[in-house]
Short mmCIF file of C-alpha atoms and ligand atoms in Angstrom, two decimals:
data_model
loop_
_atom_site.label_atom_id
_atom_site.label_comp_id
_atom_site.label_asym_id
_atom_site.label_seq_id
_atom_site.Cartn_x
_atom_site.Cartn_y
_atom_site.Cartn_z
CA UNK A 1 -14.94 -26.94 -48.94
CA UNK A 2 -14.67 -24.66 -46.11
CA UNK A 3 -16.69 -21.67 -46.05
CA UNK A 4 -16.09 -17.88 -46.90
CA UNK A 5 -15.90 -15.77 -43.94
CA UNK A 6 -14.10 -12.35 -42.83
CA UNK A 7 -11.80 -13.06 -40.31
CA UNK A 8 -10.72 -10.88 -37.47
CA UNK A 9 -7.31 -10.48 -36.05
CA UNK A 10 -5.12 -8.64 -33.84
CA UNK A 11 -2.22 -6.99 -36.15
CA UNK A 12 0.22 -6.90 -33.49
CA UNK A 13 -0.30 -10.09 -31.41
CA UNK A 14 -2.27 -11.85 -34.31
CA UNK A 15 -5.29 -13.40 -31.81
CA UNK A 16 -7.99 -14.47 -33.96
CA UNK A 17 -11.58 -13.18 -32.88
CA UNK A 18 -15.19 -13.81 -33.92
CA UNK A 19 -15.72 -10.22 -33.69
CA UNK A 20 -14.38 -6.67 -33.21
CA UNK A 21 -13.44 -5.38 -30.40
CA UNK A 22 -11.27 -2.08 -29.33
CA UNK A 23 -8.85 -3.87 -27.21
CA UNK A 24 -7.61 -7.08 -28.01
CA UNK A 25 -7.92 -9.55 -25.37
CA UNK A 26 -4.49 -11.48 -26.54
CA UNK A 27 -2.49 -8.64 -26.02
CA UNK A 28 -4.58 -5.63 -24.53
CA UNK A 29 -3.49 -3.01 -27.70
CA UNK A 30 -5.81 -0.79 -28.58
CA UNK A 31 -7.28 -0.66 -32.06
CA UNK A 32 -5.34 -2.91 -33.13
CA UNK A 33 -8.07 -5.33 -34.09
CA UNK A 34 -7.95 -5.47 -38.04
CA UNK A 35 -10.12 -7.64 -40.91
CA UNK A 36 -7.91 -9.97 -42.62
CA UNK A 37 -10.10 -9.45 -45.99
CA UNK A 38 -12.05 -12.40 -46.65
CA UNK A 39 -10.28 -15.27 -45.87
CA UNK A 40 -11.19 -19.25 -46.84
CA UNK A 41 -10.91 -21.21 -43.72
CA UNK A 42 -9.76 -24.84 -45.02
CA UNK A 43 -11.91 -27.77 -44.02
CA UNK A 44 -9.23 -29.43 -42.38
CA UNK A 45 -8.48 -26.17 -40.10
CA UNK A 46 -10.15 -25.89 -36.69
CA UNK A 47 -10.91 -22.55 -35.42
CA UNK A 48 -11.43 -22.17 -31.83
CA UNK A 49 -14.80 -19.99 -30.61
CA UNK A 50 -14.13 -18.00 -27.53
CA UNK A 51 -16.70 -19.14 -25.82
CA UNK A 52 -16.10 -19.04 -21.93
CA UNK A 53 -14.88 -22.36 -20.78
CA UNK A 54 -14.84 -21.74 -17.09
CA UNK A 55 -11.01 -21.58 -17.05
CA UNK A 56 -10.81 -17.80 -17.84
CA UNK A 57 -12.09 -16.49 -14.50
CA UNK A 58 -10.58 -18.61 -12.19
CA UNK A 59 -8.32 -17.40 -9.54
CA UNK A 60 -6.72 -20.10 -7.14
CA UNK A 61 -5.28 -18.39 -4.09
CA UNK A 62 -1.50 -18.22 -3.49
CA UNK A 63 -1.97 -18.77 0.85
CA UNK A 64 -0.78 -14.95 0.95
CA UNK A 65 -3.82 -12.90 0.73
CA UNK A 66 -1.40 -9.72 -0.09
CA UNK A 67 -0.08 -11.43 -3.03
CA UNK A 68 -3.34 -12.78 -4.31
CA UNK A 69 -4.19 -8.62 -4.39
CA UNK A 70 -1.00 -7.90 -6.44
CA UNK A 71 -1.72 -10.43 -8.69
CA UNK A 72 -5.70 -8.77 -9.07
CA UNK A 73 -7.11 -11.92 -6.91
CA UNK A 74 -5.09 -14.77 -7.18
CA UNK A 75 -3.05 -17.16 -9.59
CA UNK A 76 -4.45 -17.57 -12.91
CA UNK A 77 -3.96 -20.71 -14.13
CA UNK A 78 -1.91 -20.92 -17.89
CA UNK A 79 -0.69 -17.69 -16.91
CA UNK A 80 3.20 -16.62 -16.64
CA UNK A 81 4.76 -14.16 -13.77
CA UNK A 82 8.10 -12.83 -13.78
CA UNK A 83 8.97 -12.39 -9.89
CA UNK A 84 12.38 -9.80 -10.30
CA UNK A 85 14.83 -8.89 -7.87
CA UNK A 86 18.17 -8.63 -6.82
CA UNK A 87 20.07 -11.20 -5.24
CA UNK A 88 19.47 -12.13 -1.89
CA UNK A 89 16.67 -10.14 -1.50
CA UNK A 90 14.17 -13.15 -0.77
CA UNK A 91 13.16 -14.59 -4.38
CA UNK A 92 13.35 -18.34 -3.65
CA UNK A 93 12.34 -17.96 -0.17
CA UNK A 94 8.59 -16.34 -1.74
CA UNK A 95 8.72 -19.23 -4.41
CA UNK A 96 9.45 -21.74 -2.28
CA UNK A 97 7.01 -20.74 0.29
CA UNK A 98 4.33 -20.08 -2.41
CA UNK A 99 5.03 -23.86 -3.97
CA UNK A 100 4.07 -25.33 -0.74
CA UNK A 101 1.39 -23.62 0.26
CA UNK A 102 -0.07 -23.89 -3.29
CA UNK A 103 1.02 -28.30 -2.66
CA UNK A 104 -0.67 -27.88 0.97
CA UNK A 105 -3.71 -26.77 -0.94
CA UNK A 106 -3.87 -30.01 -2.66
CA UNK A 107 -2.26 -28.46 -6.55
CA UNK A 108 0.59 -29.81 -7.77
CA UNK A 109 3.85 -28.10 -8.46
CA UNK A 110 7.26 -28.47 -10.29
CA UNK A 111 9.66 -26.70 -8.84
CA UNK A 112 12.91 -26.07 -11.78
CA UNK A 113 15.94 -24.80 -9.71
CA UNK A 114 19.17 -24.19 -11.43
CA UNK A 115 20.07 -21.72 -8.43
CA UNK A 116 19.92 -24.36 -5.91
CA UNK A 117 20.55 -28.29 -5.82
CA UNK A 118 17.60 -30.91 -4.82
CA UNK A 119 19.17 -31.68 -1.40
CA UNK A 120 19.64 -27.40 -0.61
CA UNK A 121 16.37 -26.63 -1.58
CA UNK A 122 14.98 -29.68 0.36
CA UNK A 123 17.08 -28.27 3.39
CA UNK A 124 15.82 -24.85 3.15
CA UNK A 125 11.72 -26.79 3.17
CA UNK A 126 12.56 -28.42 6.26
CA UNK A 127 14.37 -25.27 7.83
CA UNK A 128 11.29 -23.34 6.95
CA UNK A 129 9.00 -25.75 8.47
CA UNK A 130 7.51 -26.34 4.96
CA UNK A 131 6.37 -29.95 3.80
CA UNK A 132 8.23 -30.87 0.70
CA UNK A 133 7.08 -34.21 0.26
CA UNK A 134 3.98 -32.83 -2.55
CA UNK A 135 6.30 -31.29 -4.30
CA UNK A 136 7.80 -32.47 -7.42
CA UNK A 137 11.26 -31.16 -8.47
CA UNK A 138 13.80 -30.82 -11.78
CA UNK A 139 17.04 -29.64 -11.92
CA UNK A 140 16.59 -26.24 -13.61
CA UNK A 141 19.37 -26.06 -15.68
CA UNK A 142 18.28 -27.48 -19.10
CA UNK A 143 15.21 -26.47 -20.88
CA UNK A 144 14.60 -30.07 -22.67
CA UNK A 145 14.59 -31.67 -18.63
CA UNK A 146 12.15 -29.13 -17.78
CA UNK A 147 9.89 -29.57 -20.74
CA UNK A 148 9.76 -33.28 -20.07
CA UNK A 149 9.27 -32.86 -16.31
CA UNK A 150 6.82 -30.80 -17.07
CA UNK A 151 5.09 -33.09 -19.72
CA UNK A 152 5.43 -36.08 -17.18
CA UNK A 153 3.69 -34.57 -13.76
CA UNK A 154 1.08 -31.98 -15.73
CA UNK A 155 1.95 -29.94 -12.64
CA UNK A 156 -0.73 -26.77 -11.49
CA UNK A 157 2.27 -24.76 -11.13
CA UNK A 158 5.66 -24.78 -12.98
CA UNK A 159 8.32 -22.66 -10.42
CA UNK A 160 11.15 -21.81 -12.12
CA UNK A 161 14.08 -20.52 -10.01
CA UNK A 162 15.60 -18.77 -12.32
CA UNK A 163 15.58 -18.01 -16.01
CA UNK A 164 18.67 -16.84 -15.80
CA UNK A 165 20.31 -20.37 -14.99
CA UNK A 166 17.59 -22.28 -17.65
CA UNK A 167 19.77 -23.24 -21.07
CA UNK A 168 18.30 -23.72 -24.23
CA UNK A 169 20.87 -25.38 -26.23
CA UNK A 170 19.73 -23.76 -29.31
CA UNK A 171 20.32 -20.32 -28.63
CA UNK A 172 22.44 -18.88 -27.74
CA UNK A 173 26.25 -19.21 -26.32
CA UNK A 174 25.77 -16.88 -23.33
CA UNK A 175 23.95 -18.28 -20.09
CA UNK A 176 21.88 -15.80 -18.86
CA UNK A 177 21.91 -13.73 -21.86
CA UNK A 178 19.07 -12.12 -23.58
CA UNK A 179 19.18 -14.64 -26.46
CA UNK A 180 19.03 -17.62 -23.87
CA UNK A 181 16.41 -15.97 -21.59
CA UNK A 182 14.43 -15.13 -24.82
CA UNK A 183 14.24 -18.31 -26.09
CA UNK A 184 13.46 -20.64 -22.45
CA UNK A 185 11.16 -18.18 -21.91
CA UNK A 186 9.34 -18.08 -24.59
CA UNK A 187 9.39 -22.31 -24.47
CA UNK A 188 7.53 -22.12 -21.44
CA UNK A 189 4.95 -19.78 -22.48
CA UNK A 190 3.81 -21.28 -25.46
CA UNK A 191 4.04 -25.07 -23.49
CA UNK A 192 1.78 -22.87 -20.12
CA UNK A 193 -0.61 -21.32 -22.27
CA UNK A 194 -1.17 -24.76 -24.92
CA UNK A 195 -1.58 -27.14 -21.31
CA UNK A 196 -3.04 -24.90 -19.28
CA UNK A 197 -0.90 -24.57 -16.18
CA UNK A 198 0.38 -21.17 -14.47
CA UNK A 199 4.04 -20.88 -14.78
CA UNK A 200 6.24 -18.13 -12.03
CA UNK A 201 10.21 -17.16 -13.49
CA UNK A 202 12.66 -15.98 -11.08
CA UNK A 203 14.82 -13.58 -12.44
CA UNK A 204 17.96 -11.71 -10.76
CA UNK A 205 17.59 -7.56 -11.51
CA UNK A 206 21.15 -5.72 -11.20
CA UNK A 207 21.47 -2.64 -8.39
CA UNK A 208 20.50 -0.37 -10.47
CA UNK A 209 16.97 -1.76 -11.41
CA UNK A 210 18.74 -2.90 -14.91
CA UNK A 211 17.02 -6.22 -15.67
CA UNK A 212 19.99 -7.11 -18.25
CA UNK A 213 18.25 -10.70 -18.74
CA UNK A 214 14.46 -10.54 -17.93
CA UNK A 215 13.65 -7.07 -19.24
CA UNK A 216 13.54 -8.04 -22.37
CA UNK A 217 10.86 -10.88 -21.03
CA UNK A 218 8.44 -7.98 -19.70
CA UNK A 219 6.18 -7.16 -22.87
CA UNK A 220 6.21 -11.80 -22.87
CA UNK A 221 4.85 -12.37 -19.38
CA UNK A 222 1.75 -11.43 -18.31
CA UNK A 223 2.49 -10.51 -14.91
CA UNK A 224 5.80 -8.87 -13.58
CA UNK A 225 6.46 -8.73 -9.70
CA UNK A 226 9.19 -6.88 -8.22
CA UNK A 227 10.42 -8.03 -4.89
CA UNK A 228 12.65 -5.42 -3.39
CA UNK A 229 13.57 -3.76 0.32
CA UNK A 230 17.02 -2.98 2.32
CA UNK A 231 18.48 -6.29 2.04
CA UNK A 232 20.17 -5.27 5.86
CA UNK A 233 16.72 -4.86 7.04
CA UNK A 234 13.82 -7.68 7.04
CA UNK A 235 11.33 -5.43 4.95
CA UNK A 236 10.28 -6.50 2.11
CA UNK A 237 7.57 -5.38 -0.61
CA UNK A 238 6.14 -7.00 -3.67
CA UNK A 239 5.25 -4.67 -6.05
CA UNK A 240 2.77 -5.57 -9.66
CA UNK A 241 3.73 -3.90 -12.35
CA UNK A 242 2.61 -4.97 -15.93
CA UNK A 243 -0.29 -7.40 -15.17
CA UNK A 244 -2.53 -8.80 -17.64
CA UNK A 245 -5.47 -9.45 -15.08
CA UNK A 246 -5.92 -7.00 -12.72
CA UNK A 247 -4.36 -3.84 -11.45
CA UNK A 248 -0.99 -1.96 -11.13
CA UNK A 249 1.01 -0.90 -8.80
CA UNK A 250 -0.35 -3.19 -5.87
CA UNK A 251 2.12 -3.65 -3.20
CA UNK A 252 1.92 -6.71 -0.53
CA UNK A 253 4.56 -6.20 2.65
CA UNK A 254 6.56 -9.12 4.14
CA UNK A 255 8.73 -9.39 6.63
CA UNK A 256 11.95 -11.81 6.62
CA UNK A 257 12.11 -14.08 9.56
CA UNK A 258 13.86 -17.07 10.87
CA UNK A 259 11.40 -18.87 9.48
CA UNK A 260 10.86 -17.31 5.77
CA UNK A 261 8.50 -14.48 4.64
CA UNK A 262 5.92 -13.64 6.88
CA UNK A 263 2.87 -11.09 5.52
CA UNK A 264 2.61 -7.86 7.16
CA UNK A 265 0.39 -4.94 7.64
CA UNK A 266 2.88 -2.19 7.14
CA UNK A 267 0.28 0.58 8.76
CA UNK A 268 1.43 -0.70 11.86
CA UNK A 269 5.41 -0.90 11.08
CA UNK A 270 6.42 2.37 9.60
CA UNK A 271 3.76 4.82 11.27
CA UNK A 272 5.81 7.94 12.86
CA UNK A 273 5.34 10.31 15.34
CA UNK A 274 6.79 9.00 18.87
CA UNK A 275 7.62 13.05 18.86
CA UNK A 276 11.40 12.73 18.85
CA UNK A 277 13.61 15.15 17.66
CA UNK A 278 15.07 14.18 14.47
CA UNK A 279 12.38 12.43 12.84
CA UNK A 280 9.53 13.34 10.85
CA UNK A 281 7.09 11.92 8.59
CA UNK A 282 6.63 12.03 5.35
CA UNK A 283 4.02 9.89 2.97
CA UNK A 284 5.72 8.37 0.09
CA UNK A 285 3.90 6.75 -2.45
CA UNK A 286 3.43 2.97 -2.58
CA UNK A 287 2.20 1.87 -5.93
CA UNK A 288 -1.32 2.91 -6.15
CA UNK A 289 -1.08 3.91 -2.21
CA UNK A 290 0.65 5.59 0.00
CA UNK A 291 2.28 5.13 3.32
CA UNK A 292 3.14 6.95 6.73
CA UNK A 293 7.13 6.51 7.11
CA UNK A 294 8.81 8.23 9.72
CA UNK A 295 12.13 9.95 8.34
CA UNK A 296 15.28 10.31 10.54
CA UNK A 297 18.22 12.52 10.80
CA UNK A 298 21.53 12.88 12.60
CA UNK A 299 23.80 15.68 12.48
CA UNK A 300 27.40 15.40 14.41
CA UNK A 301 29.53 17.98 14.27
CA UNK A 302 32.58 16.90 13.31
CA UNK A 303 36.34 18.13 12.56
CA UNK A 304 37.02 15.89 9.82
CA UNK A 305 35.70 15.58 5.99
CA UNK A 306 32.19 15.76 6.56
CA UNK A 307 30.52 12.32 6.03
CA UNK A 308 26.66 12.41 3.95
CA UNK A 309 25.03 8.71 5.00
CA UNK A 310 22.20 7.54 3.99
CA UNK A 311 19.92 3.84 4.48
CA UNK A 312 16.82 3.78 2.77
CA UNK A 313 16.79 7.50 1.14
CA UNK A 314 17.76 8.24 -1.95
CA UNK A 315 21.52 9.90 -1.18
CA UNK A 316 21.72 12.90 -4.32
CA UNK A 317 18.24 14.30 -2.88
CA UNK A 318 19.75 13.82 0.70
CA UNK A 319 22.32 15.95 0.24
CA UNK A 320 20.46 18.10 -2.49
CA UNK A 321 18.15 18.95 0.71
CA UNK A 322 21.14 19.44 2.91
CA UNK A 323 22.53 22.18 0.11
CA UNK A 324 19.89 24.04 -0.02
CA UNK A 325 18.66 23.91 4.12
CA UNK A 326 22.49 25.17 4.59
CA UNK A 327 21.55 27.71 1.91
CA UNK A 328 18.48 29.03 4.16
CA UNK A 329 20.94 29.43 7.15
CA UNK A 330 20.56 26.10 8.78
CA UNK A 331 24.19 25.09 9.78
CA UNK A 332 24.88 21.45 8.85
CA UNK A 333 28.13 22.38 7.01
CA UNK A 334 30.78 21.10 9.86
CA UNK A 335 29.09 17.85 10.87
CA UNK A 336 28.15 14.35 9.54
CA UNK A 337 24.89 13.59 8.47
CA UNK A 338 22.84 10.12 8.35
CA UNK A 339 19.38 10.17 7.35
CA UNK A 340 17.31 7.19 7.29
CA UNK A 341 13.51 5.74 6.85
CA UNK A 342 12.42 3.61 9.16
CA UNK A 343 12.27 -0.31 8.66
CA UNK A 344 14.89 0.49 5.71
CA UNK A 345 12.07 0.82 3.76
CA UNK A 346 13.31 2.03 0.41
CA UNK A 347 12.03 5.99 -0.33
CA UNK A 348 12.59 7.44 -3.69
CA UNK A 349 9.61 9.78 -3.90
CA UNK A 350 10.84 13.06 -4.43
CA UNK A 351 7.55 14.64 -2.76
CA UNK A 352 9.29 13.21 0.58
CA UNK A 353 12.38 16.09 0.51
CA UNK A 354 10.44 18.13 2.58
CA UNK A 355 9.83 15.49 5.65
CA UNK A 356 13.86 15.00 5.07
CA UNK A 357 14.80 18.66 5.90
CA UNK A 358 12.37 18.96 9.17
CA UNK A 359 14.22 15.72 10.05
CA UNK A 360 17.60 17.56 9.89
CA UNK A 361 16.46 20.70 10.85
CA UNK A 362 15.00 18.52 13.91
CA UNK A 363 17.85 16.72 14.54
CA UNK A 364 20.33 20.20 14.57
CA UNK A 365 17.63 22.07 16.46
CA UNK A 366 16.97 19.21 18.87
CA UNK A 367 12.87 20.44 18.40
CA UNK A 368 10.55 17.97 17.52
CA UNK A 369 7.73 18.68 14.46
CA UNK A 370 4.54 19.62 16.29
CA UNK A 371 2.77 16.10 17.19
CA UNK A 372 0.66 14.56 14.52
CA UNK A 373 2.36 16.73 11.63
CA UNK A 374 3.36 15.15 8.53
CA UNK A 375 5.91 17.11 5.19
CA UNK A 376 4.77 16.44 1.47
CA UNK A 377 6.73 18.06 -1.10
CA UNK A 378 9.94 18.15 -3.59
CA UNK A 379 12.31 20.49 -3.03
CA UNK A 380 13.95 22.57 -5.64
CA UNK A 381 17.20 24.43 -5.73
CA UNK A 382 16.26 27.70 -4.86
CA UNK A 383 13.93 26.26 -1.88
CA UNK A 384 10.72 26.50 -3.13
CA UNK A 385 8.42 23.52 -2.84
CA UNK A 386 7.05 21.67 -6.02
CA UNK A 387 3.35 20.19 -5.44
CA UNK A 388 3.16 16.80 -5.53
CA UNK A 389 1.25 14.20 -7.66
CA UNK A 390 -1.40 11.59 -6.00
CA UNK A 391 -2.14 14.30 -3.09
CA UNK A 392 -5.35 11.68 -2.44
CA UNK A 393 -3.39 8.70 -1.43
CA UNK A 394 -1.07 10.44 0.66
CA UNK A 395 -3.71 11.74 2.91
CA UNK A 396 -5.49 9.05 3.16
CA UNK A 397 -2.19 7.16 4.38
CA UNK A 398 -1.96 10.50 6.46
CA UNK A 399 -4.99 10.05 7.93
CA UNK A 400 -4.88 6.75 8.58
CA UNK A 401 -1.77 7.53 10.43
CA UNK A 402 -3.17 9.65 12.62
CA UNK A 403 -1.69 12.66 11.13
CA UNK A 404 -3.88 16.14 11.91
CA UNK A 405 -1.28 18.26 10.18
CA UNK A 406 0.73 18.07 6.55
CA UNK A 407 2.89 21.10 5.98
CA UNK A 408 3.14 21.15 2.00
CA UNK A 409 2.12 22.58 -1.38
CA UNK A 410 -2.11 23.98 -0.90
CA UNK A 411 -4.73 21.02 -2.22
CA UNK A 412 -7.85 22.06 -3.84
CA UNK A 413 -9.91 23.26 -0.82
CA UNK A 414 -9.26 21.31 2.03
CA UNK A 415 -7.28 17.85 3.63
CA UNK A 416 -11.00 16.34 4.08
CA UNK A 417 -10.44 16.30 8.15
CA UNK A 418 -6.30 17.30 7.83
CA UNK A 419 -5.41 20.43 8.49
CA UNK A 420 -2.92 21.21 5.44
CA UNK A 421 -0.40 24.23 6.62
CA UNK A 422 0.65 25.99 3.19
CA UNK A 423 4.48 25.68 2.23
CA UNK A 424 5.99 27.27 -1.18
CA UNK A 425 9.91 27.91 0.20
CA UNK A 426 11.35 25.12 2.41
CA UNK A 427 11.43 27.70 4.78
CA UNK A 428 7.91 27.72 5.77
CA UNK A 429 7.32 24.17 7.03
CA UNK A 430 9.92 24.95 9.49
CA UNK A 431 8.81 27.62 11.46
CA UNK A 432 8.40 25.49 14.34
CA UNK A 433 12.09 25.10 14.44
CA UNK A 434 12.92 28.88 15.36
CA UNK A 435 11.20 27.95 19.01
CA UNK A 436 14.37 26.31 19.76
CA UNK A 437 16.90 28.69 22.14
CA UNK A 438 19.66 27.06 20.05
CA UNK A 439 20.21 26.94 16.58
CA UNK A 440 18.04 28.87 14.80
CA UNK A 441 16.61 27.33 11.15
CA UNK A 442 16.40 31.23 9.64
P1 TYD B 1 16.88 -16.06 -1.04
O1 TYD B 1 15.45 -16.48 -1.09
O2 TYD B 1 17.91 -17.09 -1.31
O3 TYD B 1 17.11 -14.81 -2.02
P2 TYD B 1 17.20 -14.74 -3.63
O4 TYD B 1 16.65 -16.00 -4.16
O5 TYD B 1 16.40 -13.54 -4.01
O6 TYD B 1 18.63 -14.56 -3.99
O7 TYD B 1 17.09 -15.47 0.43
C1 TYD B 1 17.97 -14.44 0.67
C2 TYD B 1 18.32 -14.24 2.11
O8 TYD B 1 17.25 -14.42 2.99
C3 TYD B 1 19.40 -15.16 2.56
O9 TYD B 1 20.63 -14.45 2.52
C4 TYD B 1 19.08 -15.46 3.99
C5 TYD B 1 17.76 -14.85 4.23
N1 TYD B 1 16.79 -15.77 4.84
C6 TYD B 1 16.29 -15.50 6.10
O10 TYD B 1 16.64 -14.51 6.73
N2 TYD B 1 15.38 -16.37 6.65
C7 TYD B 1 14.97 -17.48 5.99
O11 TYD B 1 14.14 -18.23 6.54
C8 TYD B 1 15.52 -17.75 4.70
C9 TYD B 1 15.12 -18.96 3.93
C10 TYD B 1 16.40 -16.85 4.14
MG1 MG B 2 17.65 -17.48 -5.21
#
């Protein structure tokens, strides 16, 4: 006879616990811990205790110490990671390098490519100088192989490169569709977290940050890593968003070589302020940080249709800022304009319109911001300057910059150590513009 007990239970992810807590540990909801009223637990059913096996905490390193931070200190093991990006942006290049560093360490991997054939992905080891001799590999293009690969070697680390080319002949017609990525997904999950070992999914986003396929896997996977940057230029960031065992919004900074991904401090990159006209910097946010990128502008005057061009900025604020500069009486109107970050590095922060238009007013007045200045803030229509959010990281990224100045929206009392010159029209973080004996910004 088994014995009468009150059993606990998440309602929406249905982990069973020995006793209540507010947040469930299977699925991190809230309150959604519930009594299932008094339950008989059969004889022949064996309930597991959480008590702490060891396993829980461990976190292996990855051989990138940036990544290790985005993931909240390393790989945990029966885990599963969705790495997301678009095409050609680097995805099987991190995998690949993170397989054989994690092989070099002595922990064996699988590596599942349906993207790439045995003999390509063993030419792109050797090209990247990487041993691939500890590393076990499966064609990655039917879930039953994989399982049994996986079964056989009892790897560390299944890689999996991508869902997107993984078929499950039981669901499904489409390859690559939601109902195929669903279900090899969800295979792997349940075989990771019953065996133990840490599993990492490729999977391809579309331009516009649409992840057709592997969206839908975001609320399965504990961890999702977004690998993006100007494909044309060799920055790259990996960014954690949903992650089961540490933080958000991390970010880790590579560089593409000749010779794969190499980690770097971007401090030293994308810091501004060589005093040129036409550039200025602004402090986007990066995840939980934020970073010192110098902006640049180019206006030539032109008799033709006007051309707007833009790398690395996001092209409707671009010319949004250009509207409403013209607006204030700074002539752009007959001349093409390019605008770019520096590195390529991809800004969509609106709170970085105002570094934009010093850039162009610095690149039609041919005056340079004052040295050591830096613009925070979103501009509107009518000119005037929104405040922006997560002030704190900016100037600390400001600071560590070098930056003395930030023309922008008023903080609390002070920049702690920045001076912070008070802008509410666009106008005002200009001013030093008008010094100019041509072209005057007002
Ligand atoms: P890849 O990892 O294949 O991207 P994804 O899997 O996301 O589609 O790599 C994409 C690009 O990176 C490829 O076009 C060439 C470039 N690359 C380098 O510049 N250096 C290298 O060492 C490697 C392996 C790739
Ligand atoms: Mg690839």
């Amino acid at each position: 006879m088994g014995k009468v007990r009150t059993l606990l239970a998440c309602s929406s992810c249905g982990q069973q616990l020995a006793q209540w807590v507010g947040r469930c540990p299977g699925c991190g909801g809230w309150g959604t811990i519930e009594e299932r009223a008094g339950g008989t637990a059969p004889s022949d059913v064996v309930l597991q205790t959480l008590e702490h096996d060891g396993a829980v905490e461990r976190r292996v390193p990855t051989g990138f110490p940036g990544i290790d931070r985005v993931l909240g200190g390393g790989l945990v093991p029966a885990s599963v990671a969705l790495l997301a990006g678009e095409p050609g942006i680097g995805k099987s290049t991190l995998l690949l390098q993170l397989v054989a560093n994690l092989s070099a360490a002595g922990l064996s991997c699988l590596l599942a490519s349906g993207e790439e054939s045995r003999g390509q992905v063993a030419a792109r080891a050797r090209r990247l100088g990487l041993a691939g001799d500890a590393v076990s590999f499966v064609a990655g293009r039917e879930l039953g192989a994989v399982v049994d690969a996986v079964r056989a070697s009892r790897p560390f680390l299944l890689a999996v490169d991508s869902i997107q080319t993984l078929r499950d002949p039981d669901a499904g017609q489409v390859p690559g569709g939601p109902a195929q990525v669903r279900s090899c997904a969800d295979a792997l999950i349940g075989l990771a977290k019953a065996q133990g070992f840490a599993v990492v999914l490729t999977g391809h986003v579309t331009k516009d940050g649409d992840l057709a396929g592997p969206r839908t896997l975001e609320h399965a996977v504990d961890v999702v890593l977004t690998f993006d940057g100007d494909p044309r230029s060799g920055l790259r960031m990996l960014t954690g968003g949903k992650n089961r065992f540490g933080a958000e919004g991390e970010v880790a900074w590579f560089e593409m070589t000749g010779t794969g991904l190499a980690e770097i401090d971007p401090t030293a990159l994308l810091v501004a302020g060589r005093g040129e006209p036409g550039a200025a910097t602004a402090l986007p946010r990066a995840g939980r940080r934020a970073l010192a990128v110098e902006v640049q502008a180019l206006v030539a005057p032109t008799d033709g249709p006007p051309r707007r061009q833009v790398t690395g900025l996001d092209g409707r604020r671009f010319q949004l800022v250009a509207a409403v500069l013209e607006r204030a009486g700074v002539r752009l109107g007959r001349a093409d304009l390019y605008g770019a970050s520096s590195g390529g590095v991809r800004i969509d922060d609106p709170a970085c319109d105002l570094a934009v238009a010093a850039a162009l007013v610095s690149a039609a007045t041919q005056v340079a911001p004052p040295h050591g200045a830096a613009f925070i803030g979103e501009v509107g229509l009518t000119g005037l300057v929104r405040s922006a959010q997560a002030m704190e990281p900016r100037l600390a990224a400001a600071r560590a910059a070098g930056v003395r100045t930030v023309f922008g929206p008023t903080v609390g009392d002070d920049g702690a150590g920045i001076r912070i010159v008070p802008v509410r029209h666009v106008r005002d973080a200009l001013t030093w513009a008008s010094r100019s004996e041509s072209g005057h910004p007002t």
